[in-house]
Amino acid sequence: MDWEAPLDAWYVFLAVSLVSVAVAGVVLSLPSGPPPDANQAANTIEPVAGSTTETSATWTYDAETIAIDGTTVEMENEHGTTHASMAYGVVVPLNDSERLENITRGAAFEDEYEDELADGDTHAVETFLSEVRSQYEANSGTPLTASGELVARQLSVDPERDRLAPLVETVSLETTVSELSVGGIGYTGIGTVQASYDGIAGNSVELSIDGTYVGPDNTSISDADTDRVFSDGEGKLEEDIESSHLSRPAAAPVDVTISFDDGETCERTVGFSSEPTCTNLIPRSVGFDDDEPFVEYKEATESYHVTLVVV
């Protein structure tokens, strides 16, 4: 019996071994899982953004990062990167914005912006849109660390949801007494009318006085008016009352008209001891910037809408 192996057997063994190693290398290089499904992400977001009413959707996914830029979605994990486009809607990806994320997950606007709604000097909707704008500018196109759960919510934006309290101007009126003696007859009258202003920096007030001078002829007061711009929003305005003849003061009481900067007027009767007050309220409104790419006006609801996405 011939126990010797053929001379070329070791060549065959070596060739088979090399092929096995090569095949194993190919197998090991193949991905062990699928890349993320960007199409499904787009399909989750798009119906929300395109809805004619407020709505939301949630999708669980596997990715390391996700980037949303307007109407495009890019997702990446260890198995690859995928892309998808949305035909409708520009959405706002959120990152590190607690109350916007809370709203996206279903919290009420009134709960998250309670402080702003209670503050008459702060417009809650303007604050909300400012925060949305910051998120849009910071996160659009930026790969964000994926949470594994995508949440999209469309909500309406009503700029009239809350209003700023009006600005208040207050004018307090008072008089000073003036004594006059003519031919041995003494007269007591109003020498000055003083208006104390507390209101808005840069606004002006005009004070006008109507009445008669003391004395038997009841001569009408003439040219008793003055005005002032209050650069600091407070101060005093004073008008001296004296006739061109004998410097007679005004007979009490006098009628005072306060004219405010916005055209409103206030009329009060002022005597020796009365201290009436004029108050003017100036409504405030906040401009609504509907030119933002993420804000859309929808005819169906006749209101503005935004779509927020937590990734």
PDB file of C-alpha atoms in Angstrom:
ATOM      1  CA  MET A   1       0.000   0.000   0.000  1.00  0.00           C
ATOM      2  CA  ASP A   2       1.252   3.508  -0.927  1.00  0.00           C
ATOM      3  CA  TRP A   3       1.117   5.726   2.134  1.00  0.00           C
ATOM      4  CA  GLU A   4       2.699   8.769   0.461  1.00  0.00           C
ATOM      5  CA  ALA A   5       0.448  11.689  -0.410  1.00  0.00           C
ATOM      6  CA  PRO A   6       0.564  13.060  -3.884  1.00  0.00           C
ATOM      7  CA  LEU A   7       3.209  15.669  -4.381  1.00  0.00           C
ATOM      8  CA  ASP A   8       0.665  18.437  -5.089  1.00  0.00           C
ATOM      9  CA  ALA A   9      -1.656  17.757  -2.113  1.00  0.00           C
ATOM     10  CA  TRP A  10      -0.207  20.509   0.006  1.00  0.00           C
ATOM     11  CA  TYR A  11      -0.812  22.978  -2.810  1.00  0.00           C
ATOM     12  CA  VAL A  12      -4.459  22.005  -2.845  1.00  0.00           C
ATOM     13  CA  PHE A  13      -4.710  22.342   0.914  1.00  0.00           C
ATOM     14  CA  LEU A  14      -3.128  25.790   0.802  1.00  0.00           C
ATOM     15  CA  ALA A  15      -5.456  26.955  -1.966  1.00  0.00           C
ATOM     16  CA  VAL A  16      -8.546  25.733  -0.126  1.00  0.00           C
ATOM     17  CA  SER A  17      -7.379  27.458   3.055  1.00  0.00           C
ATOM     18  CA  LEU A  18      -6.851  30.738   1.264  1.00  0.00           C
ATOM     19  CA  VAL A  19     -10.285  30.576  -0.331  1.00  0.00           C
ATOM     20  CA  SER A  20     -11.848  29.827   3.059  1.00  0.00           C
ATOM     21  CA  VAL A  21     -10.131  32.828   4.623  1.00  0.00           C
ATOM     22  CA  ALA A  22     -11.250  35.054   1.760  1.00  0.00           C
ATOM     23  CA  VAL A  23     -14.845  33.878   2.039  1.00  0.00           C
ATOM     24  CA  ALA A  24     -14.780  34.417   5.783  1.00  0.00           C
ATOM     25  CA  GLY A  25     -13.476  37.945   5.238  1.00  0.00           C
ATOM     26  CA  VAL A  26     -16.309  38.727   2.877  1.00  0.00           C
ATOM     27  CA  VAL A  27     -18.852  37.378   5.351  1.00  0.00           C
ATOM     28  CA  LEU A  28     -17.366  39.367   8.201  1.00  0.00           C
ATOM     29  CA  SER A  29     -17.402  42.558   6.099  1.00  0.00           C
ATOM     30  CA  LEU A  30     -21.128  42.297   5.377  1.00  0.00           C
ATOM     31  CA  PRO A  31     -23.377  44.519   7.583  1.00  0.00           C
ATOM     32  CA  SER A  32     -25.012  42.695  10.439  1.00  0.00           C
ATOM     33  CA  GLY A  33     -28.157  44.891  10.374  1.00  0.00           C
ATOM     34  CA  PRO A  34     -30.075  47.309   8.162  1.00  0.00           C
ATOM     35  CA  PRO A  35     -29.367  51.036   7.847  1.00  0.00           C
ATOM     36  CA  PRO A  36     -31.986  53.382   9.340  1.00  0.00           C
ATOM     37  CA  ASP A  37     -35.227  53.911   7.463  1.00  0.00           C
ATOM     38  CA  ALA A  38     -35.214  57.565   6.399  1.00  0.00           C
ATOM     39  CA  ASN A  39     -38.241  56.970   4.194  1.00  0.00           C
ATOM     40  CA  GLN A  40     -40.299  55.890   7.180  1.00  0.00           C
ATOM     41  CA  ALA A  41     -39.160  58.982   9.089  1.00  0.00           C
ATOM     42  CA  ALA A  42     -40.337  61.174   6.213  1.00  0.00           C
ATOM     43  CA  ASN A  43     -43.588  59.212   5.979  1.00  0.00           C
ATOM     44  CA  THR A  44     -44.183  59.864   9.690  1.00  0.00           C
ATOM     45  CA  ILE A  45     -43.527  63.592   9.523  1.00  0.00           C
ATOM     46  CA  GLU A  46     -45.105  64.517   6.192  1.00  0.00           C
ATOM     47  CA  PRO A  47     -48.749  63.666   6.970  1.00  0.00           C
ATOM     48  CA  VAL A  48     -48.480  65.677  10.178  1.00  0.00           C
ATOM     49  CA  ALA A  49     -47.044  68.715   8.400  1.00  0.00           C
ATOM     50  CA  GLY A  50     -49.584  68.392   5.605  1.00  0.00           C
ATOM     51  CA  SER A  51     -52.647  68.003   7.792  1.00  0.00           C
ATOM     52  CA  THR A  52     -55.293  70.736   7.716  1.00  0.00           C
ATOM     53  CA  THR A  53     -55.765  70.418  11.475  1.00  0.00           C
ATOM     54  CA  GLU A  54     -53.546  70.010  14.514  1.00  0.00           C
ATOM     55  CA  THR A  55     -52.238  66.456  14.695  1.00  0.00           C
ATOM     56  CA  SER A  56     -49.237  64.395  15.814  1.00  0.00           C
ATOM     57  CA  ALA A  57     -47.444  61.108  15.135  1.00  0.00           C
ATOM     58  CA  THR A  58     -44.808  58.952  16.831  1.00  0.00           C
ATOM     59  CA  TRP A  59     -42.346  56.439  15.349  1.00  0.00           C
ATOM     60  CA  THR A  60     -39.719  54.261  17.045  1.00  0.00           C
ATOM     61  CA  TYR A  61     -36.520  53.833  15.041  1.00  0.00           C
ATOM     62  CA  ASP A  62     -32.886  52.687  15.175  1.00  0.00           C
ATOM     63  CA  ALA A  63     -30.289  55.331  14.340  1.00  0.00           C
ATOM     64  CA  GLU A  64     -27.340  57.102  15.870  1.00  0.00           C
ATOM     65  CA  THR A  65     -27.978  60.522  14.344  1.00  0.00           C
ATOM     66  CA  ILE A  66     -30.763  62.186  12.426  1.00  0.00           C
ATOM     67  CA  ALA A  67     -30.632  65.459  10.524  1.00  0.00           C
ATOM     68  CA  ILE A  68     -33.674  67.321   9.227  1.00  0.00           C
ATOM     69  CA  ASP A  69     -33.209  70.246   6.875  1.00  0.00           C
ATOM     70  CA  GLY A  70     -36.492  71.770   5.807  1.00  0.00           C
ATOM     71  CA  THR A  71     -38.048  68.935   3.817  1.00  0.00           C
ATOM     72  CA  THR A  72     -35.136  66.477   3.809  1.00  0.00           C
ATOM     73  CA  VAL A  73     -34.224  63.755   6.298  1.00  0.00           C
ATOM     74  CA  GLU A  74     -30.850  62.054   6.750  1.00  0.00           C
ATOM     75  CA  MET A  75     -30.341  59.169   9.177  1.00  0.00           C
ATOM     76  CA  GLU A  76     -27.199  57.274  10.063  1.00  0.00           C
ATOM     77  CA  ASN A  77     -26.227  54.244  12.121  1.00  0.00           C
ATOM     78  CA  GLU A  78     -23.340  51.764  12.080  1.00  0.00           C
ATOM     79  CA  HIS A  79     -24.880  50.038   9.067  1.00  0.00           C
ATOM     80  CA  GLY A  80     -25.137  53.043   6.784  1.00  0.00           C
ATOM     81  CA  THR A  81     -26.700  56.385   5.924  1.00  0.00           C
ATOM     82  CA  THR A  82     -30.041  56.935   4.233  1.00  0.00           C
ATOM     83  CA  HIS A  83     -31.850  59.975   2.854  1.00  0.00           C
ATOM     84  CA  ALA A  84     -35.456  60.880   2.111  1.00  0.00           C
ATOM     85  CA  SER A  85     -37.386  63.935   0.999  1.00  0.00           C
ATOM     86  CA  MET A  86     -40.759  65.279   1.994  1.00  0.00           C
ATOM     87  CA  ALA A  87     -42.939  66.920  -0.600  1.00  0.00           C
ATOM     88  CA  TYR A  88     -44.799  69.010   1.937  1.00  0.00           C
ATOM     89  CA  GLY A  89     -43.990  71.194   4.903  1.00  0.00           C
ATOM     90  CA  VAL A  90     -40.897  72.770   6.456  1.00  0.00           C
ATOM     91  CA  VAL A  91     -40.456  71.359   9.946  1.00  0.00           C
ATOM     92  CA  VAL A  92     -38.444  72.431  12.978  1.00  0.00           C
ATOM     93  CA  PRO A  93     -36.141  69.833  14.596  1.00  0.00           C
ATOM     94  CA  LEU A  94     -35.798  70.311  18.337  1.00  0.00           C
ATOM     95  CA  ASN A  95     -32.790  69.802  20.564  1.00  0.00           C
ATOM     96  CA  ASP A  96     -32.370  70.849  24.212  1.00  0.00           C
ATOM     97  CA  SER A  97     -35.589  72.890  24.313  1.00  0.00           C
ATOM     98  CA  GLU A  98     -37.579  71.432  27.185  1.00  0.00           C
ATOM     99  CA  ARG A  99     -40.865  73.227  26.830  1.00  0.00           C
ATOM    100  CA  LEU A 100     -40.986  73.028  23.029  1.00  0.00           C
ATOM    101  CA  GLU A 101     -40.332  69.305  23.343  1.00  0.00           C
ATOM    102  CA  ASN A 102     -43.053  69.061  25.966  1.00  0.00           C
ATOM    103  CA  ILE A 103     -45.499  70.774  23.621  1.00  0.00           C
ATOM    104  CA  THR A 104     -44.496  68.440  20.797  1.00  0.00           C
ATOM    105  CA  ARG A 105     -45.259  65.479  23.054  1.00  0.00           C
ATOM    106  CA  GLY A 106     -48.699  66.872  23.854  1.00  0.00           C
ATOM    107  CA  ALA A 107     -48.338  69.470  26.604  1.00  0.00           C
ATOM    108  CA  ALA A 108     -50.660  72.472  26.393  1.00  0.00           C
ATOM    109  CA  PHE A 109     -49.251  75.796  25.230  1.00  0.00           C
ATOM    110  CA  GLU A 110     -50.991  77.470  28.200  1.00  0.00           C
ATOM    111  CA  ASP A 111     -49.112  75.244  30.654  1.00  0.00           C
ATOM    112  CA  GLU A 112     -45.655  75.694  29.150  1.00  0.00           C
ATOM    113  CA  TYR A 113     -45.994  79.467  28.692  1.00  0.00           C
ATOM    114  CA  GLU A 114     -47.972  80.164  31.843  1.00  0.00           C
ATOM    115  CA  ASP A 115     -45.558  82.808  33.109  1.00  0.00           C
ATOM    116  CA  GLU A 116     -45.527  84.719  29.818  1.00  0.00           C
ATOM    117  CA  LEU A 117     -49.312  84.605  29.576  1.00  0.00           C
ATOM    118  CA  ALA A 118     -49.589  86.038  33.090  1.00  0.00           C
ATOM    119  CA  ASP A 119     -47.107  88.835  32.373  1.00  0.00           C
ATOM    120  CA  GLY A 120     -48.822  91.820  30.773  1.00  0.00           C
ATOM    121  CA  ASP A 121     -45.506  93.092  29.419  1.00  0.00           C
ATOM    122  CA  THR A 122     -44.569  89.839  27.658  1.00  0.00           C
ATOM    123  CA  HIS A 123     -46.247  88.404  24.579  1.00  0.00           C
ATOM    124  CA  ALA A 124     -46.296  84.626  24.979  1.00  0.00           C
ATOM    125  CA  VAL A 125     -46.786  83.847  21.277  1.00  0.00           C
ATOM    126  CA  GLU A 126     -43.879  86.102  20.325  1.00  0.00           C
ATOM    127  CA  THR A 127     -41.692  84.324  22.899  1.00  0.00           C
ATOM    128  CA  PHE A 128     -42.802  80.946  21.565  1.00  0.00           C
ATOM    129  CA  LEU A 129     -42.018  81.876  17.953  1.00  0.00           C
ATOM    130  CA  SER A 130     -38.663  83.314  18.963  1.00  0.00           C
ATOM    131  CA  GLU A 131     -37.721  80.016  20.593  1.00  0.00           C
ATOM    132  CA  VAL A 132     -38.963  78.069  17.557  1.00  0.00           C
ATOM    133  CA  ARG A 133     -36.876  80.321  15.308  1.00  0.00           C
ATOM    134  CA  SER A 134     -33.768  79.683  17.403  1.00  0.00           C
ATOM    135  CA  GLN A 135     -34.301  75.933  17.195  1.00  0.00           C
ATOM    136  CA  TYR A 136     -34.854  76.090  13.434  1.00  0.00           C
ATOM    137  CA  GLU A 137     -31.695  78.110  12.838  1.00  0.00           C
ATOM    138  CA  ALA A 138     -29.532  76.027  15.180  1.00  0.00           C
ATOM    139  CA  ASN A 139     -30.713  72.535  14.269  1.00  0.00           C
ATOM    140  CA  SER A 140     -31.720  72.532  10.610  1.00  0.00           C
ATOM    141  CA  GLY A 141     -29.295  70.307   8.715  1.00  0.00           C
ATOM    142  CA  THR A 142     -27.360  69.463  11.883  1.00  0.00           C
ATOM    143  CA  PRO A 143     -26.935  65.766  12.782  1.00  0.00           C
ATOM    144  CA  LEU A 144     -28.617  65.403  16.162  1.00  0.00           C
ATOM    145  CA  THR A 145     -28.153  62.513  18.554  1.00  0.00           C
ATOM    146  CA  ALA A 146     -31.071  60.182  17.993  1.00  0.00           C
ATOM    147  CA  SER A 147     -33.335  59.377  20.922  1.00  0.00           C
ATOM    148  CA  GLY A 148     -34.892  56.347  19.211  1.00  0.00           C
ATOM    149  CA  GLU A 149     -38.348  57.905  19.177  1.00  0.00           C
ATOM    150  CA  LEU A 150     -39.421  60.482  16.627  1.00  0.00           C
ATOM    151  CA  VAL A 151     -42.390  62.661  17.595  1.00  0.00           C
ATOM    152  CA  ALA A 152     -43.946  65.172  15.199  1.00  0.00           C
ATOM    153  CA  ARG A 153     -46.703  67.622  16.074  1.00  0.00           C
ATOM    154  CA  GLN A 154     -48.382  70.331  14.082  1.00  0.00           C
ATOM    155  CA  LEU A 155     -50.028  73.120  16.054  1.00  0.00           C
ATOM    156  CA  SER A 156     -51.781  76.353  15.196  1.00  0.00           C
ATOM    157  CA  VAL A 157     -50.249  79.682  16.136  1.00  0.00           C
ATOM    158  CA  ASP A 158     -52.751  82.354  17.103  1.00  0.00           C
ATOM    159  CA  PRO A 159     -51.070  85.746  17.670  1.00  0.00           C
ATOM    160  CA  GLU A 160     -54.224  86.883  19.480  1.00  0.00           C
ATOM    161  CA  ARG A 161     -53.925  84.063  22.025  1.00  0.00           C
ATOM    162  CA  ASP A 162     -52.715  86.603  24.517  1.00  0.00           C
ATOM    163  CA  ARG A 163     -52.361  90.354  24.509  1.00  0.00           C
ATOM    164  CA  LEU A 164     -49.965  92.811  26.025  1.00  0.00           C
ATOM    165  CA  ALA A 165     -51.352  95.023  28.739  1.00  0.00           C
ATOM    166  CA  PRO A 166     -51.841  98.612  27.526  1.00  0.00           C
ATOM    167  CA  LEU A 167     -49.321 101.285  28.351  1.00  0.00           C
ATOM    168  CA  VAL A 168     -50.625 103.702  30.973  1.00  0.00           C
ATOM    169  CA  GLU A 169     -50.193 107.480  31.157  1.00  0.00           C
ATOM    170  CA  THR A 170     -51.408 109.308  34.238  1.00  0.00           C
ATOM    171  CA  VAL A 171     -51.695 113.043  34.810  1.00  0.00           C
ATOM    172  CA  SER A 172     -52.532 114.362  38.289  1.00  0.00           C
ATOM    173  CA  LEU A 173     -53.827 117.943  38.468  1.00  0.00           C
ATOM    174  CA  GLU A 174     -53.575 120.441  41.297  1.00  0.00           C
ATOM    175  CA  THR A 175     -53.731 124.206  41.753  1.00  0.00           C
ATOM    176  CA  THR A 176     -52.104 126.945  43.756  1.00  0.00           C
ATOM    177  CA  VAL A 177     -53.987 129.864  45.341  1.00  0.00           C
ATOM    178  CA  SER A 178     -53.279 133.448  44.365  1.00  0.00           C
ATOM    179  CA  GLU A 179     -54.470 136.553  46.209  1.00  0.00           C
ATOM    180  CA  LEU A 180     -55.177 139.878  44.491  1.00  0.00           C
ATOM    181  CA  SER A 181     -56.317 143.250  45.865  1.00  0.00           C
ATOM    182  CA  VAL A 182     -57.819 145.854  43.541  1.00  0.00           C
ATOM    183  CA  GLY A 183     -59.195 149.148  44.905  1.00  0.00           C
ATOM    184  CA  GLY A 184     -59.284 147.746  48.365  1.00  0.00           C
ATOM    185  CA  ILE A 185     -61.227 144.696  47.284  1.00  0.00           C
ATOM    186  CA  GLY A 186     -59.544 141.347  47.794  1.00  0.00           C
ATOM    187  CA  TYR A 187     -59.831 138.477  45.315  1.00  0.00           C
ATOM    188  CA  THR A 188     -58.778 134.890  45.720  1.00  0.00           C
ATOM    189  CA  GLY A 189     -58.127 132.918  42.588  1.00  0.00           C
ATOM    190  CA  ILE A 190     -56.171 130.090  40.994  1.00  0.00           C
ATOM    191  CA  GLY A 191     -52.652 131.207  40.253  1.00  0.00           C
ATOM    192  CA  THR A 192     -51.271 128.082  38.616  1.00  0.00           C
ATOM    193  CA  VAL A 193     -52.438 124.729  37.361  1.00  0.00           C
ATOM    194  CA  GLN A 194     -49.864 121.988  37.708  1.00  0.00           C
ATOM    195  CA  ALA A 195     -49.916 118.623  35.904  1.00  0.00           C
ATOM    196  CA  SER A 196     -47.745 115.782  37.214  1.00  0.00           C
ATOM    197  CA  TYR A 197     -47.050 113.241  34.475  1.00  0.00           C
ATOM    198  CA  ASP A 198     -46.204 109.563  34.969  1.00  0.00           C
ATOM    199  CA  GLY A 199     -46.133 107.564  31.780  1.00  0.00           C
ATOM    200  CA  ILE A 200     -44.046 106.841  28.719  1.00  0.00           C
ATOM    201  CA  ALA A 201     -40.576 108.149  27.973  1.00  0.00           C
ATOM    202  CA  GLY A 202     -40.588 110.434  24.943  1.00  0.00           C
ATOM    203  CA  ASN A 203     -44.321 111.160  24.984  1.00  0.00           C
ATOM    204  CA  SER A 204     -45.700 114.672  25.310  1.00  0.00           C
ATOM    205  CA  VAL A 205     -48.679 116.251  27.047  1.00  0.00           C
ATOM    206  CA  GLU A 206     -50.444 119.522  26.321  1.00  0.00           C
ATOM    207  CA  LEU A 207     -52.348 121.352  29.061  1.00  0.00           C
ATOM    208  CA  SER A 208     -55.074 123.901  28.199  1.00  0.00           C
ATOM    209  CA  ILE A 209     -57.126 125.994  30.644  1.00  0.00           C
ATOM    210  CA  ASP A 210     -60.521 127.572  30.087  1.00  0.00           C
ATOM    211  CA  GLY A 211     -62.354 129.849  32.511  1.00  0.00           C
ATOM    212  CA  THR A 212     -62.503 133.476  33.627  1.00  0.00           C
ATOM    213  CA  TYR A 213     -60.286 135.845  35.533  1.00  0.00           C
ATOM    214  CA  VAL A 214     -61.359 137.015  38.983  1.00  0.00           C
ATOM    215  CA  GLY A 215     -63.211 140.323  39.014  1.00  0.00           C
ATOM    216  CA  PRO A 216     -66.614 141.697  38.186  1.00  0.00           C
ATOM    217  CA  ASP A 217     -66.256 141.660  34.381  1.00  0.00           C
ATOM    218  CA  ASN A 218     -65.768 137.843  34.064  1.00  0.00           C
ATOM    219  CA  THR A 219     -63.134 138.234  31.378  1.00  0.00           C
ATOM    220  CA  SER A 220     -62.303 134.922  29.707  1.00  0.00           C
ATOM    221  CA  ILE A 221     -58.894 133.428  30.233  1.00  0.00           C
ATOM    222  CA  SER A 222     -56.750 133.697  27.113  1.00  0.00           C
ATOM    223  CA  ASP A 223     -53.668 131.801  25.907  1.00  0.00           C
ATOM    224  CA  ALA A 224     -53.506 129.587  28.984  1.00  0.00           C
ATOM    225  CA  ASP A 225     -51.882 126.529  27.484  1.00  0.00           C
ATOM    226  CA  THR A 226     -48.500 124.830  27.512  1.00  0.00           C
ATOM    227  CA  ASP A 227     -46.923 121.535  26.537  1.00  0.00           C
ATOM    228  CA  ARG A 228     -43.883 119.425  27.296  1.00  0.00           C
ATOM    229  CA  VAL A 229     -42.103 116.288  26.087  1.00  0.00           C
ATOM    230  CA  PHE A 230     -41.246 113.997  28.994  1.00  0.00           C
ATOM    231  CA  SER A 231     -38.010 112.369  27.892  1.00  0.00           C
ATOM    232  CA  ASP A 232     -37.778 110.329  31.093  1.00  0.00           C
ATOM    233  CA  GLY A 233     -41.475 109.412  31.169  1.00  0.00           C
ATOM    234  CA  GLU A 234     -42.221 111.573  34.196  1.00  0.00           C
ATOM    235  CA  GLY A 235     -42.185 115.156  35.344  1.00  0.00           C
ATOM    236  CA  LYS A 236     -44.336 118.241  35.867  1.00  0.00           C
ATOM    237  CA  LEU A 237     -46.020 120.733  33.591  1.00  0.00           C
ATOM    238  CA  GLU A 238     -47.184 124.065  35.011  1.00  0.00           C
ATOM    239  CA  GLU A 239     -49.188 126.956  33.622  1.00  0.00           C
ATOM    240  CA  ASP A 240     -49.351 130.342  35.361  1.00  0.00           C
ATOM    241  CA  ILE A 241     -52.660 132.168  35.063  1.00  0.00           C
ATOM    242  CA  GLU A 242     -52.554 135.963  35.031  1.00  0.00           C
ATOM    243  CA  SER A 243     -54.353 138.487  32.933  1.00  0.00           C
ATOM    244  CA  SER A 244     -52.586 141.128  30.932  1.00  0.00           C
ATOM    245  CA  HIS A 245     -54.316 143.743  33.074  1.00  0.00           C
ATOM    246  CA  LEU A 246     -53.615 143.713  36.810  1.00  0.00           C
ATOM    247  CA  SER A 247     -52.266 140.116  36.549  1.00  0.00           C
ATOM    248  CA  ARG A 248     -55.539 138.706  37.715  1.00  0.00           C
ATOM    249  CA  PRO A 249     -55.638 134.964  38.578  1.00  0.00           C
ATOM    250  CA  ALA A 250     -58.416 132.647  37.484  1.00  0.00           C
ATOM    251  CA  ALA A 251     -61.738 132.414  39.209  1.00  0.00           C
ATOM    252  CA  ALA A 252     -62.242 128.953  40.651  1.00  0.00           C
ATOM    253  CA  PRO A 253     -62.975 126.483  39.270  1.00  0.00           C
ATOM    254  CA  VAL A 254     -61.357 126.225  35.831  1.00  0.00           C
ATOM    255  CA  ASP A 255     -61.783 123.637  33.094  1.00  0.00           C
ATOM    256  CA  VAL A 256     -58.583 121.829  32.200  1.00  0.00           C
ATOM    257  CA  THR A 257     -58.000 119.774  29.042  1.00  0.00           C
ATOM    258  CA  ILE A 258     -55.105 117.336  28.820  1.00  0.00           C
ATOM    259  CA  SER A 259     -54.141 116.275  25.295  1.00  0.00           C
ATOM    260  CA  PHE A 260     -52.015 113.141  25.026  1.00  0.00           C
ATOM    261  CA  ASP A 261     -49.520 112.199  22.341  1.00  0.00           C
ATOM    262  CA  ASP A 262     -51.830 109.646  20.718  1.00  0.00           C
ATOM    263  CA  GLY A 263     -54.636 112.188  20.228  1.00  0.00           C
ATOM    264  CA  GLU A 264     -56.723 111.212  23.242  1.00  0.00           C
ATOM    265  CA  THR A 265     -57.966 114.035  25.461  1.00  0.00           C
ATOM    266  CA  CYS A 266     -59.186 114.297  29.041  1.00  0.00           C
ATOM    267  CA  GLU A 267     -61.287 117.131  30.478  1.00  0.00           C
ATOM    268  CA  ARG A 268     -61.442 117.897  34.187  1.00  0.00           C
ATOM    269  CA  THR A 269     -62.789 120.709  36.370  1.00  0.00           C
ATOM    270  CA  VAL A 270     -60.251 121.862  38.933  1.00  0.00           C
ATOM    271  CA  GLY A 271     -60.875 124.018  42.008  1.00  0.00           C
ATOM    272  CA  PHE A 272     -58.843 125.064  45.022  1.00  0.00           C
ATOM    273  CA  SER A 273     -58.779 121.724  46.784  1.00  0.00           C
ATOM    274  CA  SER A 274     -59.656 119.195  44.087  1.00  0.00           C
ATOM    275  CA  GLU A 275     -56.917 117.012  42.617  1.00  0.00           C
ATOM    276  CA  PRO A 276     -58.455 115.134  39.713  1.00  0.00           C
ATOM    277  CA  THR A 277     -56.554 112.618  37.621  1.00  0.00           C
ATOM    278  CA  CYS A 278     -56.495 111.853  33.902  1.00  0.00           C
ATOM    279  CA  THR A 279     -55.541 108.356  32.731  1.00  0.00           C
ATOM    280  CA  ASN A 280     -54.806 107.340  29.156  1.00  0.00           C
ATOM    281  CA  LEU A 281     -54.433 103.718  28.039  1.00  0.00           C
ATOM    282  CA  ILE A 282     -52.440 102.986  24.887  1.00  0.00           C
ATOM    283  CA  PRO A 283     -53.102  99.528  23.401  1.00  0.00           C
ATOM    284  CA  ARG A 284     -50.084  97.468  22.438  1.00  0.00           C
ATOM    285  CA  SER A 285     -49.850  94.883  19.711  1.00  0.00           C
ATOM    286  CA  VAL A 286     -47.045  92.578  18.621  1.00  0.00           C
ATOM    287  CA  GLY A 287     -46.130  92.162  14.982  1.00  0.00           C
ATOM    288  CA  PHE A 288     -46.445  88.613  13.682  1.00  0.00           C
ATOM    289  CA  ASP A 289     -43.725  87.532  11.244  1.00  0.00           C
ATOM    290  CA  ASP A 290     -45.439  85.088   8.922  1.00  0.00           C
ATOM    291  CA  ASP A 291     -42.510  85.173   6.473  1.00  0.00           C
ATOM    292  CA  GLU A 292     -40.620  82.549   8.470  1.00  0.00           C
ATOM    293  CA  PRO A 293     -40.136  79.411   6.329  1.00  0.00           C
ATOM    294  CA  PHE A 294     -41.524  77.184   9.063  1.00  0.00           C
ATOM    295  CA  VAL A 295     -44.757  79.207   9.464  1.00  0.00           C
ATOM    296  CA  GLU A 296     -47.599  78.356   7.094  1.00  0.00           C
ATOM    297  CA  TYR A 297     -50.996  79.962   6.731  1.00  0.00           C
ATOM    298  CA  LYS A 298     -53.717  77.412   6.013  1.00  0.00           C
ATOM    299  CA  GLU A 299     -56.935  78.454   4.345  1.00  0.00           C
ATOM    300  CA  ALA A 300     -58.810  75.521   5.872  1.00  0.00           C
ATOM    301  CA  THR A 301     -58.305  76.784   9.408  1.00  0.00           C
ATOM    302  CA  GLU A 302     -57.661  80.456   8.612  1.00  0.00           C
ATOM    303  CA  SER A 303     -54.719  80.398  10.977  1.00  0.00           C
ATOM    304  CA  TYR A 304     -50.959  79.912  11.035  1.00  0.00           C
ATOM    305  CA  HIS A 305     -49.324  76.559  11.721  1.00  0.00           C
ATOM    306  CA  VAL A 306     -45.884  75.179  12.616  1.00  0.00           C
ATOM    307  CA  THR A 307     -44.666  71.581  12.777  1.00  0.00           C
ATOM    308  CA  LEU A 308     -42.201  70.615  15.516  1.00  0.00           C
ATOM    309  CA  VAL A 309     -40.194  67.369  15.537  1.00  0.00           C
ATOM    310  CA  VAL A 310     -38.438  65.746  18.468  1.00  0.00           C
ATOM    311  CA  VAL A 311     -35.770  63.366  17.219  1.00  0.00           C
TER     312      VAL A 311
END
